[in-house]
Coordinates of C-alpha atoms and ligand atoms in Angstrom, one line a residue:
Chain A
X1 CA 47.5 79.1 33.5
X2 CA 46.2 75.7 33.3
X3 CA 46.7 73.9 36.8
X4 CA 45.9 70.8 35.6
X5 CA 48.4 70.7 32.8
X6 CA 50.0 67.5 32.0
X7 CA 51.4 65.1 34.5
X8 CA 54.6 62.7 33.9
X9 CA 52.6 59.3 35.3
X10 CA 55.1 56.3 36.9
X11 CA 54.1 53.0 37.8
X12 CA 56.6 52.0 40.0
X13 CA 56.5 48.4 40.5
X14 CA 58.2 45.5 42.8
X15 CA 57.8 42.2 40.7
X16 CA 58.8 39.1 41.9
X17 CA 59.8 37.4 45.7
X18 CA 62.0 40.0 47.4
X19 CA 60.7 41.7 50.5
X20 CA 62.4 45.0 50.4
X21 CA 60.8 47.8 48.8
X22 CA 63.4 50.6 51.1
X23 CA 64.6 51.4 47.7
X24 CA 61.5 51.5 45.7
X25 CA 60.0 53.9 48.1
X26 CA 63.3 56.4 47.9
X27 CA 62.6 56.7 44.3
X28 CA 59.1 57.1 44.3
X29 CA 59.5 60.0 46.8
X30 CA 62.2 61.3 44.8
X31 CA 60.4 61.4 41.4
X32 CA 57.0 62.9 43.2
X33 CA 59.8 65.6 44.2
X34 CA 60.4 66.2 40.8
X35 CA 56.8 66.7 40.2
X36 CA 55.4 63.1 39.0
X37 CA 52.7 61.3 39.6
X38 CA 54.1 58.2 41.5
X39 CA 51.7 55.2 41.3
X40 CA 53.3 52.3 43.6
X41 CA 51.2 48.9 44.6
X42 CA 53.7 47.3 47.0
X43 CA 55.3 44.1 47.2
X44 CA 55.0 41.6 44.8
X45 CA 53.6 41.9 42.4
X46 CA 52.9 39.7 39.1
X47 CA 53.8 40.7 35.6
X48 CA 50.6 40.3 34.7
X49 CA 49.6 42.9 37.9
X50 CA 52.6 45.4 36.9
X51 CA 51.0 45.5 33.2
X52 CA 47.4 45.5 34.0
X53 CA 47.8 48.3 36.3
X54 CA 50.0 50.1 33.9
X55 CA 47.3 50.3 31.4
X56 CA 44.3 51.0 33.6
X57 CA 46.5 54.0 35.3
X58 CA 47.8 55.1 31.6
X59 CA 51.2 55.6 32.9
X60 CA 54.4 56.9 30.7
X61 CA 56.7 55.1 32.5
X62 CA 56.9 51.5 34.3
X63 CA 59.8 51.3 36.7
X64 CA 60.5 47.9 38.1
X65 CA 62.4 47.5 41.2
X66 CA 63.8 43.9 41.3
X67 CA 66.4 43.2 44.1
X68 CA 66.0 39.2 43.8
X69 CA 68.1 38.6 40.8
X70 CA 65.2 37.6 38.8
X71 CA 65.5 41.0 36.3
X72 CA 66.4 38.7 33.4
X73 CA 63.0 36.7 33.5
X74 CA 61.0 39.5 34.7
X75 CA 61.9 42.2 32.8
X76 CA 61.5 40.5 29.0
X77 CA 58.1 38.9 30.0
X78 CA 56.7 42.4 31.2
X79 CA 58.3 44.2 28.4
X80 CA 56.8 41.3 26.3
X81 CA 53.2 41.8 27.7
X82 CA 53.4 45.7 27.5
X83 CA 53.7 45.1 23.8
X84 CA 51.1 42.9 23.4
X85 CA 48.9 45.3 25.5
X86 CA 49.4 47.9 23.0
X87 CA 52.0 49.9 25.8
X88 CA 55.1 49.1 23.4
X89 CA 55.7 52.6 24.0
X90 CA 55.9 53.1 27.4
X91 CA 59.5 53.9 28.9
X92 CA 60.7 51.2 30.2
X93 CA 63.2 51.2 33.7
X94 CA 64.8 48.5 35.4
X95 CA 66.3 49.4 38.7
X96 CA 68.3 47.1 41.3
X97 CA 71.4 45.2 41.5
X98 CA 71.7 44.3 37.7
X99 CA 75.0 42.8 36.6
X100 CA 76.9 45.0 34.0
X101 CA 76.7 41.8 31.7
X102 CA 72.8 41.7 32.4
X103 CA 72.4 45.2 31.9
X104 CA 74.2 44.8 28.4
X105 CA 71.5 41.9 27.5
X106 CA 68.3 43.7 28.6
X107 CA 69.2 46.9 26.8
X108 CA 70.7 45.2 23.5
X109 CA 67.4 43.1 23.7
X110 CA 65.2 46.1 23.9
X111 CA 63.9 44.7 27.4
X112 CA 64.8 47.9 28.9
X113 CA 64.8 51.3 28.2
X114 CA 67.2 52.2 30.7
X115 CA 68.9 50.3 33.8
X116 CA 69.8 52.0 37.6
X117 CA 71.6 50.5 40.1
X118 CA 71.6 51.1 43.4
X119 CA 74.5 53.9 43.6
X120 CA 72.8 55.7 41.0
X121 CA 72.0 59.7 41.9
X122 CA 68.6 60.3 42.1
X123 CA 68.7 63.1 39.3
X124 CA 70.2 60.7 37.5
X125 CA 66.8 58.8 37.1
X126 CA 64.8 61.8 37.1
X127 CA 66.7 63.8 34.4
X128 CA 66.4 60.3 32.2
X129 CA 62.4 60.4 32.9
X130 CA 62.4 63.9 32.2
X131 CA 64.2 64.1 29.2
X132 CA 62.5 61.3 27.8
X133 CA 59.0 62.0 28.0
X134 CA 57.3 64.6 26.1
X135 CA 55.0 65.7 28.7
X136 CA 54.0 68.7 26.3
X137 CA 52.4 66.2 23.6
X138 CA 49.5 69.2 23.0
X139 CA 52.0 72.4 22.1
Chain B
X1 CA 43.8 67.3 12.4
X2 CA 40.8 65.4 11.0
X3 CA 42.8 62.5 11.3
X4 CA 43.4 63.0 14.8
X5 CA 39.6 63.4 15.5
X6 CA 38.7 60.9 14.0
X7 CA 41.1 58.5 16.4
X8 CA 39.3 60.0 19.1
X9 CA 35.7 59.4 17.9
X10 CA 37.6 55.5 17.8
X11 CA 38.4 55.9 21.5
X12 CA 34.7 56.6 22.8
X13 CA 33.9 53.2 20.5
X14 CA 36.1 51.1 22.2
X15 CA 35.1 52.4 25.8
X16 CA 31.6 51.6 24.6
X17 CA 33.0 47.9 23.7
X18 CA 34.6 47.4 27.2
X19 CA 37.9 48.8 26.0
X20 CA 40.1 49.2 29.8
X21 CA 42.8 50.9 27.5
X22 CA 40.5 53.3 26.1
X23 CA 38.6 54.2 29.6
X24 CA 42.0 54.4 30.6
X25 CA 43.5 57.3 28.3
X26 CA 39.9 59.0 28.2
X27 CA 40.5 59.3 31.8
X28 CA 43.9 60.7 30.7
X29 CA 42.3 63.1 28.6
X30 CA 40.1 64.5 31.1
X31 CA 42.6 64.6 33.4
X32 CA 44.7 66.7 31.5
X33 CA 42.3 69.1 29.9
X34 CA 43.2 67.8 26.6
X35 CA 41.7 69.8 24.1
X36 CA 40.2 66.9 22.7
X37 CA 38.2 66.3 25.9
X38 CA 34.8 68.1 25.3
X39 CA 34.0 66.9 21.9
X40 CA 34.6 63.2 23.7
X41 CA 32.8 64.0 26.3
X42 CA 30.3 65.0 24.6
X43 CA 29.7 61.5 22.8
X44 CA 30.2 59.7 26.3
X45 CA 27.2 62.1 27.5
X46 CA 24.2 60.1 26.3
X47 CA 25.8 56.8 27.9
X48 CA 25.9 58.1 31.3
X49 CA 23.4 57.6 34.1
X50 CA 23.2 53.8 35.1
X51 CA 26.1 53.4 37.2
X52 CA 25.1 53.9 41.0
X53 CA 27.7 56.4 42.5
X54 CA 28.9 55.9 46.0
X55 CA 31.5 58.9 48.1
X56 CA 34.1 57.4 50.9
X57 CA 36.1 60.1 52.9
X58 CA 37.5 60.6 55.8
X59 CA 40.7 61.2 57.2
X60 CA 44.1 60.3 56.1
X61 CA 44.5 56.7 56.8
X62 CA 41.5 56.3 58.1
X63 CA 41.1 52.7 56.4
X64 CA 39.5 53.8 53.0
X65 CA 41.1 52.1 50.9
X66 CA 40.9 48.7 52.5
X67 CA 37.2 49.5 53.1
X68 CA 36.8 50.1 49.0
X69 CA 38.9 46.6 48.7
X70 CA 36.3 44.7 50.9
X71 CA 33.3 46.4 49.5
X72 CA 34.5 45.3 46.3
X73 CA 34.3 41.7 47.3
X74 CA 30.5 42.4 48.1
X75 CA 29.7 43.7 45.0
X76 CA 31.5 41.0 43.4
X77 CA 29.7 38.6 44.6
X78 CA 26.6 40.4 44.1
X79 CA 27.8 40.0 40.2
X80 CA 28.2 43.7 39.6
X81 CA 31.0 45.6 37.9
X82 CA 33.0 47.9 39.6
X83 CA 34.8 51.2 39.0
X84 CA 37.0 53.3 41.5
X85 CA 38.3 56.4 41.6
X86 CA 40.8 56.9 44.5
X87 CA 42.1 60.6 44.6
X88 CA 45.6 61.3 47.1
X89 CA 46.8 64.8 47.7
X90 CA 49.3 66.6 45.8
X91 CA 52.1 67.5 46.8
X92 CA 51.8 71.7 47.0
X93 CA 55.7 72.1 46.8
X94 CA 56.4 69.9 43.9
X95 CA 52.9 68.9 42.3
X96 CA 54.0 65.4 42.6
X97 CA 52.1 62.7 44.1
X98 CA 52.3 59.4 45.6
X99 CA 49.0 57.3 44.8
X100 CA 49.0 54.8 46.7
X101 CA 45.7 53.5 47.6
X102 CA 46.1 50.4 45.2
X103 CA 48.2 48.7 47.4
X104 CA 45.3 47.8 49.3
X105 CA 43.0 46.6 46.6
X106 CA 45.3 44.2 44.8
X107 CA 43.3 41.6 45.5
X108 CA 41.1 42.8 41.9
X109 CA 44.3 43.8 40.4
X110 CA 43.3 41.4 37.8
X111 CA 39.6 41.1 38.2
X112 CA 38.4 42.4 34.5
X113 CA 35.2 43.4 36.0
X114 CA 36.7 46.1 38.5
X115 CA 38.4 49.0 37.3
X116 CA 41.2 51.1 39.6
X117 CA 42.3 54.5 38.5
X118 CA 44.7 57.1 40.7
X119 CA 44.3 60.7 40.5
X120 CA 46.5 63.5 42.2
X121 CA 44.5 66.4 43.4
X122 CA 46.9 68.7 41.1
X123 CA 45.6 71.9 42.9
X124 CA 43.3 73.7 40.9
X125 CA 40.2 75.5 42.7
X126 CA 37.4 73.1 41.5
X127 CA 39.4 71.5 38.8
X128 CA 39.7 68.1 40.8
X129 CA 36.0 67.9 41.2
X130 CA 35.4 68.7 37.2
X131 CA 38.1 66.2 36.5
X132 CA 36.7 63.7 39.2
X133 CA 33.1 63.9 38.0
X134 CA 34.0 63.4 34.3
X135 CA 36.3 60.2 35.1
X136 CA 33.6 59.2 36.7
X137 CA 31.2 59.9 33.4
X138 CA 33.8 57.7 31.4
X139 CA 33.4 54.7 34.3
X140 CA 29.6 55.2 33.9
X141 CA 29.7 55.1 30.0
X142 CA 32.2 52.4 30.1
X143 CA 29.3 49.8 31.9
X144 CA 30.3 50.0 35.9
X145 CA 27.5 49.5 37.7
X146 CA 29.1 50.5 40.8
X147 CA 31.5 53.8 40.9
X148 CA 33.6 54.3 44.3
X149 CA 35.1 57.7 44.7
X150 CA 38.0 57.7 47.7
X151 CA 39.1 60.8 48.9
X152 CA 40.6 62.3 51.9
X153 CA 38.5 64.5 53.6
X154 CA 39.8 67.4 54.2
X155 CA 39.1 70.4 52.4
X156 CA 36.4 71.9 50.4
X157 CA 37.1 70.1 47.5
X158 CA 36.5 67.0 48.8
X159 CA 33.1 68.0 49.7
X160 CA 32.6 69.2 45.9
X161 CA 33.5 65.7 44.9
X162 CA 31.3 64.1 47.6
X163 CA 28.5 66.6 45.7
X164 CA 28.6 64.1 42.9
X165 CA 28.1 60.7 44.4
X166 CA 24.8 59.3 45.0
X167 CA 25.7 58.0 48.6
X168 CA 28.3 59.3 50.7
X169 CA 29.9 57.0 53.3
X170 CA 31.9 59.1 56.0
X171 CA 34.5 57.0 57.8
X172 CA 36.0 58.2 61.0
X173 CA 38.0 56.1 63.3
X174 CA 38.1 55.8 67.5
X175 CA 42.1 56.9 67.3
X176 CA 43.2 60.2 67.5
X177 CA 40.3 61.3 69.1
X178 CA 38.5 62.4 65.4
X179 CA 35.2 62.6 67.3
X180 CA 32.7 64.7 66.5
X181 CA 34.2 67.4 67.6
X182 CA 36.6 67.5 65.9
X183 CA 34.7 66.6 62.5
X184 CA 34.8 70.0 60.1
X185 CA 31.7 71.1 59.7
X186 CA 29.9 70.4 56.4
X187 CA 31.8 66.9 56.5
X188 CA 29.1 66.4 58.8
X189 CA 26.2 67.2 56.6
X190 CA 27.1 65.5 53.3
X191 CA 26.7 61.7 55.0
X192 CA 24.3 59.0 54.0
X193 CA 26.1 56.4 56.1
X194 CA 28.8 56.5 58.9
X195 CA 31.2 53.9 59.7
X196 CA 33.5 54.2 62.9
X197 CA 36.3 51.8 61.3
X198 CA 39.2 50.2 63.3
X199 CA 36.3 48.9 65.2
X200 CA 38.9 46.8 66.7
X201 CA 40.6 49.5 68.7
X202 CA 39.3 51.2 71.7
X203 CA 36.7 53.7 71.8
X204 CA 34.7 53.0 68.9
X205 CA 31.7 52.3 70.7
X206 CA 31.6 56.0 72.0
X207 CA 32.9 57.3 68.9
X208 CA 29.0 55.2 67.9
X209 CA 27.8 57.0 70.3
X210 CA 28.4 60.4 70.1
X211 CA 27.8 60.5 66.3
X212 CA 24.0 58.7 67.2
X213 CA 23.4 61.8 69.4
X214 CA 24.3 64.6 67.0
X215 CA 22.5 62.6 64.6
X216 CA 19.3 62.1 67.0
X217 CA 19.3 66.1 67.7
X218 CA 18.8 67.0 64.5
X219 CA 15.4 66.0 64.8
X220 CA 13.3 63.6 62.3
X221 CA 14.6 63.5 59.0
X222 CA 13.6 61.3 56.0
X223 CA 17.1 59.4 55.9
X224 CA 18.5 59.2 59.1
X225 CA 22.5 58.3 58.0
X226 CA 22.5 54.5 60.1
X227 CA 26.5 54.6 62.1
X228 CA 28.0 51.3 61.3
X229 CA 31.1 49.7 62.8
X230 CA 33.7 48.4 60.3
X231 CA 37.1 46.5 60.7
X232 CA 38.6 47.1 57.4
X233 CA 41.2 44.4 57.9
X234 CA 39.3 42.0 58.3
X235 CA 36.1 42.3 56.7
X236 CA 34.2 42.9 59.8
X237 CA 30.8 44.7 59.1
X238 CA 31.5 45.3 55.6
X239 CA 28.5 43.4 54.6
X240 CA 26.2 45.4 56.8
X241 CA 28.0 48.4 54.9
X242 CA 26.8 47.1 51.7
X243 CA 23.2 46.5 52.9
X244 CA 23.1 50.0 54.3
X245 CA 24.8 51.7 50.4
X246 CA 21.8 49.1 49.2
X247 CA 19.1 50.3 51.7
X248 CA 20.2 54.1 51.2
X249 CA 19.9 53.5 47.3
X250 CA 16.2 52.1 47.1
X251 CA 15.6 55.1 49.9
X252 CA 16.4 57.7 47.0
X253 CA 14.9 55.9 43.8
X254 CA 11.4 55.1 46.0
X255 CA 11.6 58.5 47.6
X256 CA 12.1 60.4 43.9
X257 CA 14.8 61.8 45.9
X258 CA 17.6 60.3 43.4
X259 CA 16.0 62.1 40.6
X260 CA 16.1 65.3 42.9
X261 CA 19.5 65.2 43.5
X262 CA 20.6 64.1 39.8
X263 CA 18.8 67.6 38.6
X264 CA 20.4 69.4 40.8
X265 CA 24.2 68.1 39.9
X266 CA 22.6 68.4 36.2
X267 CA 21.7 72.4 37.1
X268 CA 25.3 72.5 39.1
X269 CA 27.4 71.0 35.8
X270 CA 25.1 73.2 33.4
X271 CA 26.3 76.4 35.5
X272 CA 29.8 75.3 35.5
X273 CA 30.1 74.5 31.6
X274 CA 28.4 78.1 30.7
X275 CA 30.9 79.9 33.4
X276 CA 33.6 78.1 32.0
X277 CA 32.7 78.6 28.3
X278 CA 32.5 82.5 29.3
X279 CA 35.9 82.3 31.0
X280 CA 37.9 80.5 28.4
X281 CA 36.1 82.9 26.0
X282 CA 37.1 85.9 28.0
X283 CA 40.4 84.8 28.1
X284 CA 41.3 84.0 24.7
X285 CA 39.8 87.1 23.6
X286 CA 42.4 88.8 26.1
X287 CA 45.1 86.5 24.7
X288 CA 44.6 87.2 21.1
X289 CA 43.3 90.6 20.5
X290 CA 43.1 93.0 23.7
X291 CA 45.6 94.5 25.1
X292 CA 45.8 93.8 29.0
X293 CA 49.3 95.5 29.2
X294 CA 48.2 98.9 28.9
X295 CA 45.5 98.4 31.3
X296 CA 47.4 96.5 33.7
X297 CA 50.1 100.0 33.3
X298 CA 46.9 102.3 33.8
X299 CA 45.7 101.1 36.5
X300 CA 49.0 100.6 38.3
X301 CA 49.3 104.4 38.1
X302 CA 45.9 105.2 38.8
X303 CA 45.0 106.1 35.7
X304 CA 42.6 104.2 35.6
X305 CA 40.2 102.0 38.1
X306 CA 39.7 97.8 38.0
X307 CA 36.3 98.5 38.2
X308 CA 35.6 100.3 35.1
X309 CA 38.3 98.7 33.3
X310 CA 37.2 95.7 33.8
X311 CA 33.3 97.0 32.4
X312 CA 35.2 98.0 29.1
X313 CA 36.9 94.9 28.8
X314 CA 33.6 92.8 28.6
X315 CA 32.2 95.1 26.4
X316 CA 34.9 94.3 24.1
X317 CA 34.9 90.6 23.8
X318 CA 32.2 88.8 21.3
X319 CA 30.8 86.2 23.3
X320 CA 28.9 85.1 20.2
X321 CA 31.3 84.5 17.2
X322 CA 31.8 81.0 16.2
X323 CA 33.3 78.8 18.2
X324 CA 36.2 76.3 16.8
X325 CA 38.5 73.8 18.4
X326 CA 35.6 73.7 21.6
X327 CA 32.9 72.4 18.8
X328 CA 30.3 73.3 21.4
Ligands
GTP401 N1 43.6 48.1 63.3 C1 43.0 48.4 62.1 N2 43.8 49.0 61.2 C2 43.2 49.2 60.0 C3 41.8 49.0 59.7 N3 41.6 49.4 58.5 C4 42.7 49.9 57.9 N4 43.7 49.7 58.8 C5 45.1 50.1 58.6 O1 45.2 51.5 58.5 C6 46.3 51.8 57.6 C7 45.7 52.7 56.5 O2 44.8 52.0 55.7 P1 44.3 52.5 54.3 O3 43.2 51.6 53.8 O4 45.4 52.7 53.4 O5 43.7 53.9 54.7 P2 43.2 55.1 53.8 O6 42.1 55.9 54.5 O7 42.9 54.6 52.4 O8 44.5 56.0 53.7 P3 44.8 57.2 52.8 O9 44.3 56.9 51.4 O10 46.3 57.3 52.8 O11 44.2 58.4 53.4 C8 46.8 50.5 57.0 O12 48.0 50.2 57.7 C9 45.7 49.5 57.3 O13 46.2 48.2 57.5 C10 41.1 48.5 60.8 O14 39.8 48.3 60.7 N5 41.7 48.2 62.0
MG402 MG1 43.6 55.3 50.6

């Protein structure tokens, strides 16, 4: 009935120096596919840009993209400001070419939510998104 | 449940302190057709009415976005606060969306003073205008003196939207021949101000002209909508822009023309609320107590006729018990 009815909102983000967002755009494609609303800002960006425009766009997950091998600065000090924003809550994705070892750190840490790698499936992502957000806060 | 509205009362608070998370998940709320959202609104009402709204549409990729970014510097500099709205098209198929019309304002990413929200159109018939205008009351109640609304122009919707703002720019572009030809009509009518951007590629100056003759055969009007030439990318005649938003502004408040066109969005959103109050009442009535099967079975078999079905159906529903959950 209602048309408007919820929407799964995704910031999806590339911090840091590296000037390929091929595989930022495949997953922002694929998730609006799957019915989400895909914010994306290009190339990059700051933490303090990814956070910001996570709270003014009230998103339910941030998705970083980080191919530069930067993920184990990056990710802590967004997660960190997310926190202090009040967006503790928010789901949290890292996605790129994440060491297993790094992957171990950033999850045991709580500086990620979940991790992707590039030979991920799609659904894979989208299923994680889906399952994890409540999109039906109201019933 | 008290607790809950409570919380909420706390949220209109904090947009009224400057809040951006709370304008942000009021915006949410609106969005959403929370059932929260009228009672908020309804507290965000009274704080309406200062910011000065201004419309940008025109076709996809026109340049709007990077317009809004440049315009944004003017009105910076001018000291003003700034919100935007910038709508993109859902996807039919999926009712995803891809906003990306930030990508070209990150230059105020982090400017406290400017606020940047995305909406999908999500598809419902004049539920992106109703959604649109009351992101826009939060803006308004949250202290922007300027409120952008980008959309693409395309479809009667965006024209709805464009009903709102106070000045409407319509940007067109020399490429792909988007003359005025080609322009739908009542795009046409809803201007204050043209701008032929990607002035730097060829044809703009008869893209100028053709738009000057239209304008100059519809014969002496009050505002005669200026056609500016802009080069997004660059800032070119983006100032002039802002002069013309400026000049068209003073043109409505010295003209009592502003206060014209306030009443009438005022007598539009009045109509709207008592149509939708009547609806949902309908509705819910339907839901909870009358039986549509049995109709819907009658009529299939021609027992029965929509028409007079329909009559006994109103007749059934008690528009006037009291109302909870809408606290109207
Ligand atoms: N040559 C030229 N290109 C421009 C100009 N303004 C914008 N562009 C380019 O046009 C493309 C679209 O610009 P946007 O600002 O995103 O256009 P838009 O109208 O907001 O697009 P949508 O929101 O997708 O409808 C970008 O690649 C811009 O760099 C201009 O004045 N001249
Ligand atoms: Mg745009």
């Amino acid at each position: 009935m209602n048309a408007n009815a919820k929407k799964i909102r995704v910031l999806v983000a590339k911090p840091g120096l590296d000037g390929h967002d091929r595989g930022a755009r495949v997953v922002a494609r694929a998730l609006r596919d799957a019915g989400m609303e895909v914010i994306y800002t290009g190339l990059h960006q700051t933490p303090e840009q990814v956070v910001e425009t996570a709270l003014q766009e009230d998103v339910d997950v941030v998705g970083l993209s980080i191919l530069s091998g930067a993920h184990m600065t990056i990710a802590p000090r967004i997660k960190e400001m997310l926190k202090e924003k009040d967006m503790g809550d928010v789901l949290f994705l890292v996605g790129g070419i994440i060491p297993g070892e790094d992957a171990e750190k950033l999850l045991a840490e709580g500086n990620a939510d979940q991790i992707f790698t590039p030979g991920d499936p799609l659904d894979k992502i989208i299923n994680y998104i889906n399952g994890r957000v409540n999109i039906n806060r109201k019933s | 449940m008290a607790i809950r509205g409570v919380l909420m009362h706390q949220l209109v608070k904090d947009l009224l302190n400057g809040n951006r998370r709370a304008a942000a998940r009021l915006i949410t709320i609106v969005e959403n057709e929370d059932d929260q959202k009228r009672s908020l609104l309804k507290e965000i009402y009274p704080h309406t009415g200062n910011a000065f709204i201004v419309g940008i549409t025109g076709a996809p990729g026109a340049g709007k976005s990077s317009l809004v970014d440049r315009l944004l510097q003017q009105i910076r500099s001018d000291g003003l606060t700034a919100g935007i709205i910038a709508v993109d098209p859902t996807s039919p198929f999926s009712g995803g969306a891809i906003l990306g019309d930030r990508i070209r304002m990150q230059d105020h990413a982090l400017d406290s003073a400017v606020f940047i929200r995305s909406m999908g159109t999500r598809g419902s018939l004049g539920g992106l205008s109703r959604s649109t205008r009351e992101a826009i009351q939060v803006l308004d109640a949250f202290g922007k003196d300027i409120i952008i609304v980008e959309t693409v122009g395309v479809g009667q919707s965006e024209v709805d939207i464009v009903k709102t703002a106070d000045s409407t720019v319509v940007m067109l572009t020399p490429a792909g021949g988007d003359s005025v030809q080609t322009i739908k009509a009542g795009i046409m009518e809803i201007a204050d101000v043209f701008v032929i951007n990607k002035a730097d590629l060829p044809g703009s100056d008869r893209s100028a002209t053709e738009i000057n003759m239209m304008l100059d055969m519809n014969g002496e009007k009050p505002w005669r909508p200026p056609v500016l030439s802009t080069v997004s990318i660059n800032g070119e005649g983006v100032n002039e822009l802002w002069l013309a938003l400026q000049e068209h502004r003073q043109y409505l408040e010295e003209s009592g023309k502003l206060l014209e066109v306030r009443k009438q969005r005022v007598r539009r959103e009045l109509t709207e609320q008592v149509e939708y109050l009547v609806k949902t009442r309908i509705w819910e009535d339907v839901r909870d107590t009358i039986e549509l099967d049995d109709l819907v079975e009658k009529i299939t078999k021609r027992l029965q006729d929509p028409y007079s079905a329909a009559g006994e159906l109103l007749e059934k529903i008690n528009f006037f018990k009291e109302d909870q959950g809408e606290g109207v």
